[in-house]
CSV table of C-alpha atoms and ligand atoms in Angstrom, one decimal:
chain,number,residue,atom,x,y,z
A,1,MET,CA,30.0,-2.2,2.4
A,2,VAL,CA,26.4,-1.6,1.0
A,3,GLU,CA,25.9,2.2,0.5
A,4,LYS,CA,22.9,3.2,2.3
A,5,VAL,CA,21.0,6.6,2.1
A,6,TYR,CA,20.2,8.2,5.6
A,7,ILE,CA,17.0,9.9,6.2
A,8,SER,CA,16.5,12.0,9.1
A,9,TYR,CA,13.3,12.6,11.0
A,10,ASN,CA,13.6,16.4,10.1
A,11,ASN,CA,13.9,15.5,6.6
A,12,VAL,CA,10.8,13.3,6.7
A,13,HIS,CA,8.9,16.0,8.0
A,14,LYS,CA,10.1,18.5,5.7
A,15,LEU,CA,9.2,16.1,2.7
A,16,CYS,CA,5.7,15.8,4.0
A,17,GLN,CA,5.4,19.5,4.4
A,18,GLU,CA,6.7,20.1,0.9
A,19,ALA,CA,4.5,17.3,-0.7
A,20,ALA,CA,1.3,18.6,1.4
A,21,GLU,CA,1.2,21.8,-0.9
A,22,THR,CA,0.5,19.2,-4.0
A,23,ILE,CA,-1.5,16.9,-2.2
A,24,LYS,CA,-3.9,19.9,-0.9
A,25,ASP,CA,-5.0,20.1,-4.6
A,26,PHE,CA,-6.5,16.4,-4.5
A,27,ASN,CA,-8.2,17.5,-1.2
A,28,PRO,CA,-8.1,13.8,0.2
A,29,ASN,CA,-10.7,13.1,2.8
A,30,LEU,CA,-9.4,10.0,3.9
A,31,MET,CA,-5.9,8.4,4.5
A,32,VAL,CA,-4.8,4.7,4.1
A,33,ALA,CA,-1.5,4.4,5.8
A,34,ILE,CA,0.4,1.1,4.7
A,35,GLY,CA,2.3,0.1,7.9
A,36,GLY,CA,4.8,0.4,9.2
A,37,GLY,CA,6.6,2.8,7.0
A,38,GLY,CA,3.6,4.8,5.9
A,39,PHE,CA,2.3,5.6,9.6
A,40,ILE,CA,4.9,8.5,10.4
A,41,PRO,CA,4.4,10.0,7.1
A,42,ALA,CA,0.6,10.1,7.2
A,43,ARG,CA,0.7,11.6,10.7
A,44,ILE,CA,3.0,14.3,9.6
A,45,LEU,CA,1.1,15.0,6.4
A,46,ARG,CA,-2.4,15.4,8.4
A,47,THR,CA,-1.0,18.2,10.2
A,48,PHE,CA,-0.1,20.1,6.8
A,49,LEU,CA,-3.4,19.1,5.1
A,50,LYS,CA,-5.5,20.5,7.9
A,51,GLN,CA,-7.5,23.4,6.6
A,52,PRO,CA,-8.6,25.6,9.5
A,53,GLY,CA,-12.0,25.3,10.5
A,54,SER,CA,-12.3,21.6,9.2
A,55,LYS,CA,-11.6,18.2,10.9
A,56,ASN,CA,-8.4,16.4,10.8
A,57,ILE,CA,-8.5,13.7,7.9
A,58,PRO,CA,-8.9,10.3,9.2
A,59,ILE,CA,-5.9,7.7,8.9
A,60,GLN,CA,-6.8,4.0,8.4
A,61,ALA,CA,-3.9,1.5,8.8
A,62,ILE,CA,-3.3,-1.4,6.6
A,63,GLY,CA,-0.7,-3.9,6.6
A,64,LEU,CA,0.8,-5.8,4.1
A,65,SER,CA,4.3,-7.8,3.6
A,66,LEU,CA,6.1,-9.0,0.8
A,67,TYR,CA,7.9,-12.4,0.7
A,68,GLU,CA,9.7,-14.3,-1.5
A,69,GLN,CA,8.1,-17.6,-2.1
A,70,LEU,CA,10.8,-19.9,-3.3
A,71,GLY,CA,9.5,-22.6,-5.5
A,72,ASP,CA,11.0,-26.4,-6.1
A,73,ASP,CA,12.8,-24.8,-9.2
A,74,THR,CA,16.5,-23.5,-8.0
A,75,VAL,CA,16.7,-20.9,-11.1
A,76,VAL,CA,16.7,-17.4,-9.4
A,77,GLU,CA,14.0,-16.4,-12.0
A,78,ALA,CA,11.2,-18.8,-10.7
A,79,VAL,CA,11.3,-16.9,-7.5
A,80,GLY,CA,7.8,-15.8,-6.9
A,81,HIS,CA,6.7,-12.5,-5.1
A,82,GLU,CA,3.6,-12.5,-3.4
A,83,VAL,CA,2.1,-9.7,-0.9
A,84,VAL,CA,0.0,-10.9,2.2
A,85,ARG,CA,-2.3,-9.1,4.2
A,86,THR,CA,-1.6,-8.6,7.9
A,87,GLN,CA,-4.0,-5.9,8.6
A,88,TRP,CA,-7.0,-4.5,6.5
A,89,LEU,CA,-9.9,-2.3,6.7
A,90,ASP,CA,-12.8,-3.3,8.6
A,91,PHE,CA,-16.0,-3.3,6.2
A,92,SER,CA,-18.2,-5.1,8.6
A,93,SER,CA,-19.7,-1.6,9.6
A,94,GLU,CA,-20.5,0.5,6.6
A,95,HIS,CA,-21.1,3.7,8.5
A,96,THR,CA,-17.4,3.7,9.8
A,97,MET,CA,-15.9,2.4,6.5
A,98,ASP,CA,-17.4,4.0,3.7
A,99,LEU,CA,-15.0,4.3,0.9
A,100,ILE,CA,-17.4,5.3,-2.0
A,101,GLY,CA,-17.2,8.6,-3.3
A,102,LYS,CA,-14.1,9.6,-1.3
A,103,ARG,CA,-10.9,11.1,-2.3
A,104,ILE,CA,-8.5,8.5,-0.8
A,105,LEU,CA,-4.6,9.3,-0.2
A,106,ILE,CA,-2.4,5.9,0.2
A,107,VAL,CA,0.7,6.7,2.2
A,108,ASP,CA,3.8,4.5,2.4
A,109,GLU,CA,7.6,5.5,2.9
A,110,VAL,CA,9.1,3.9,-0.6
A,111,ASP,CA,8.3,2.6,-3.8
A,112,ASP,CA,10.8,0.2,-4.5
A,113,THR,CA,9.5,-2.8,-7.0
A,114,ARG,CA,6.1,-1.1,-6.8
A,115,THR,CA,4.5,-4.6,-5.7
A,116,THR,CA,3.2,-3.4,-2.4
A,117,LEU,CA,1.5,0.0,-4.1
A,118,HIS,CA,0.0,-1.8,-7.0
A,119,TYR,CA,-1.3,-4.5,-4.4
A,120,ALA,CA,-2.8,-2.0,-2.0
A,121,VAL,CA,-4.4,0.4,-5.1
A,122,SER,CA,-6.0,-2.6,-6.7
A,123,GLU,CA,-7.3,-4.2,-3.8
A,124,LEU,CA,-9.0,-1.2,-2.4
A,125,GLU,CA,-10.3,-0.4,-5.8
A,126,LYS,CA,-11.8,-4.0,-5.7
A,127,ASP,CA,-13.3,-3.1,-2.2
A,128,VAL,CA,-15.0,0.0,-3.3
A,129,ARG,CA,-16.4,-1.5,-6.3
A,130,ALA,CA,-18.0,-4.4,-4.3
A,131,GLN,CA,-19.2,-2.1,-1.7
A,132,ALA,CA,-20.7,0.4,-4.2
A,133,GLU,CA,-22.5,-2.4,-5.9
A,134,ARG,CA,-23.8,-3.7,-2.8
A,135,LEU,CA,-25.3,-0.5,-1.6
A,136,GLY,CA,-26.4,0.7,-5.3
A,137,ARG,CA,-24.0,3.5,-5.1
A,138,SER,CA,-21.9,2.4,-8.5
A,139,ALA,CA,-22.4,6.0,-9.9
A,140,GLU,CA,-20.1,7.7,-7.2
A,141,GLU,CA,-16.6,8.4,-7.9
A,142,THR,CA,-13.9,7.2,-5.7
A,143,LYS,CA,-10.3,8.4,-6.5
A,144,PHE,CA,-7.0,7.4,-5.2
A,145,PHE,CA,-3.7,9.4,-4.8
A,146,VAL,CA,-0.6,7.7,-3.8
A,147,PHE,CA,2.3,9.2,-1.7
A,148,VAL,CA,5.6,7.8,-0.9
A,149,LEU,CA,8.7,9.6,0.5
A,150,HIS,CA,11.1,8.0,-1.9
A,151,ASN,CA,10.6,6.5,-5.4
A,152,LYS,CA,13.7,4.4,-6.3
A,153,ASP,CA,14.5,4.8,-10.0
A,154,LYS,CA,14.8,1.1,-11.2
A,155,PRO,CA,12.5,-1.5,-13.4
A,156,LYS,CA,9.3,-2.0,-11.4
A,157,ARG,CA,7.6,-5.3,-10.9
A,158,ALA,CA,4.2,-4.0,-11.1
A,159,GLU,CA,2.2,-0.9,-12.3
A,160,LEU,CA,-0.2,1.7,-10.8
A,161,PRO,CA,-3.3,2.5,-12.7
A,162,GLU,CA,-2.6,4.4,-15.9
A,163,ASP,CA,-5.2,7.3,-15.1
A,164,MET,CA,-3.6,7.7,-11.7
A,165,MET,CA,-0.2,8.0,-13.4
A,166,ARG,CA,-1.8,10.6,-16.1
A,167,GLU,CA,-3.6,12.6,-13.9
A,168,GLY,CA,-0.7,13.1,-11.6
A,169,ARG,CA,-2.3,11.4,-8.7
A,170,TYR,CA,1.1,9.7,-7.7
A,171,LEU,CA,3.6,11.6,-5.9
A,172,ALA,CA,7.0,10.7,-4.7
A,173,ALA,CA,8.8,13.4,-2.6
A,174,ARG,CA,11.9,12.3,-3.8
A,175,THR,CA,13.2,9.7,-6.6
A,176,LEU,CA,16.6,8.0,-5.6
A,177,PRO,CA,18.9,5.6,-7.0
A,178,ASP,CA,18.4,2.1,-6.1
A,179,LEU,CA,20.1,1.8,-2.7
A,180,TRP,CA,19.0,0.9,0.6
A,181,ILE,CA,17.1,3.9,2.5
A,182,ALA,CA,17.6,3.8,6.0
A,183,TYR,CA,14.7,5.4,7.8
A,184,PRO,CA,14.9,7.1,11.3
A,185,TRP,CA,12.1,4.7,12.9
A,186,GLU,CA,14.6,1.8,12.2
A,187,ALA,CA,17.7,3.3,13.7
A,188,PRO,CA,19.1,1.4,16.7
A,189,ASP,CA,21.1,4.7,17.4
A,190,ILE,CA,19.2,7.8,16.4
A,191,GLU,CA,22.1,10.2,17.0
A,192,GLU,CA,24.5,8.2,14.7
A,193,HIS,CA,21.8,7.9,12.2
A,194,THR,CA,21.0,11.6,12.2
A,195,ALA,CA,24.6,12.5,12.0
A,196,ASN,CA,24.9,10.2,9.2
A,197,ALA,CA,21.7,11.9,7.3
A,198,VAL,CA,23.2,15.4,7.9
A,199,SER,CA,26.3,14.4,6.5
A,200,GLN,CA,24.7,13.2,3.4
A,201,GLY,CA,22.6,16.3,3.1
A,202,ASN,CA,19.4,14.6,4.1
A,203,ASN,CA,18.2,16.4,7.2
B,1,5GP,P1,8.1,-2.6,-3.1
B,1,5GP,O1,9.1,-3.7,-3.5
B,1,5GP,O2,6.7,-3.4,-2.8
B,1,5GP,O3,7.8,-1.4,-3.9
B,1,5GP,O4,8.4,-2.4,-1.5
B,1,5GP,C1,8.1,-3.3,-0.5
B,1,5GP,C2,8.6,-2.8,0.9
B,1,5GP,O5,9.9,-3.0,1.2
B,1,5GP,C3,8.3,-1.3,1.2
B,1,5GP,O6,7.4,-0.8,1.8
B,1,5GP,C4,9.2,-1.1,2.3
B,1,5GP,O7,8.8,-1.7,3.6
B,1,5GP,C5,10.5,-2.1,1.8
B,1,5GP,N1,11.6,-1.5,1.2
B,1,5GP,C6,11.8,-1.6,0.0
B,1,5GP,N2,13.1,-1.0,-0.2
B,1,5GP,C7,13.4,-0.3,1.0
B,1,5GP,C8,14.5,0.5,1.4
B,1,5GP,O8,15.4,1.0,0.9
B,1,5GP,N3,14.5,0.9,2.7
B,1,5GP,C9,13.6,0.3,3.7
B,1,5GP,N4,13.7,0.8,5.0
B,1,5GP,N5,12.5,-0.3,3.2
B,1,5GP,C10,12.4,-0.8,2.0
């Protein structure tokens, strides 16, 4: 049987609470949650990032799907990996979707091969550049911070921007070995799932 790491809702909550202490220094004013795994962590983070007297940080959702495209070649190395957008930000109204000059927190549940995060960051950066050029606001600095609950300790297929890593704008609450992580929102039986998480010390 493949070994799995079980994570409870409690554990997700506590990891977000702990991470918020670090993310507060970045002081995000917008969250972009990568669906579906980023949605629940983003919502929990919002609770812990809320400053008294200031508004809740808005959360925008994007959807990305990573699929393996098998080519004609049967050699395993010939398998290509491509990210497709299933949902993206709506830039049709620049009043409601202004990313320029913002501090944007990107949230996902797991950094596995890093392909999805690389795609999200590079595409969002491109969108901001295009929007800023269109509006003559290229002088304003937009910053991205990536948060994931778990990073898997393994060779990555893609990178995140060098300045993001150098400036500590990447945070994984925990780094785990390369095993399948079972999150509570996918559990067919939440009682059994939580019991497994408790027995592994992930509650
Ligand atoms: P990537 O390889 O691009 O870093 O991750 C792609 C996506 O695969 C993740 O956003 C996540 O939805 C899914 N994924 C990768 N590893 C795991 C895992 O261990 N558990 C779960 N539940 N999803 C995973």
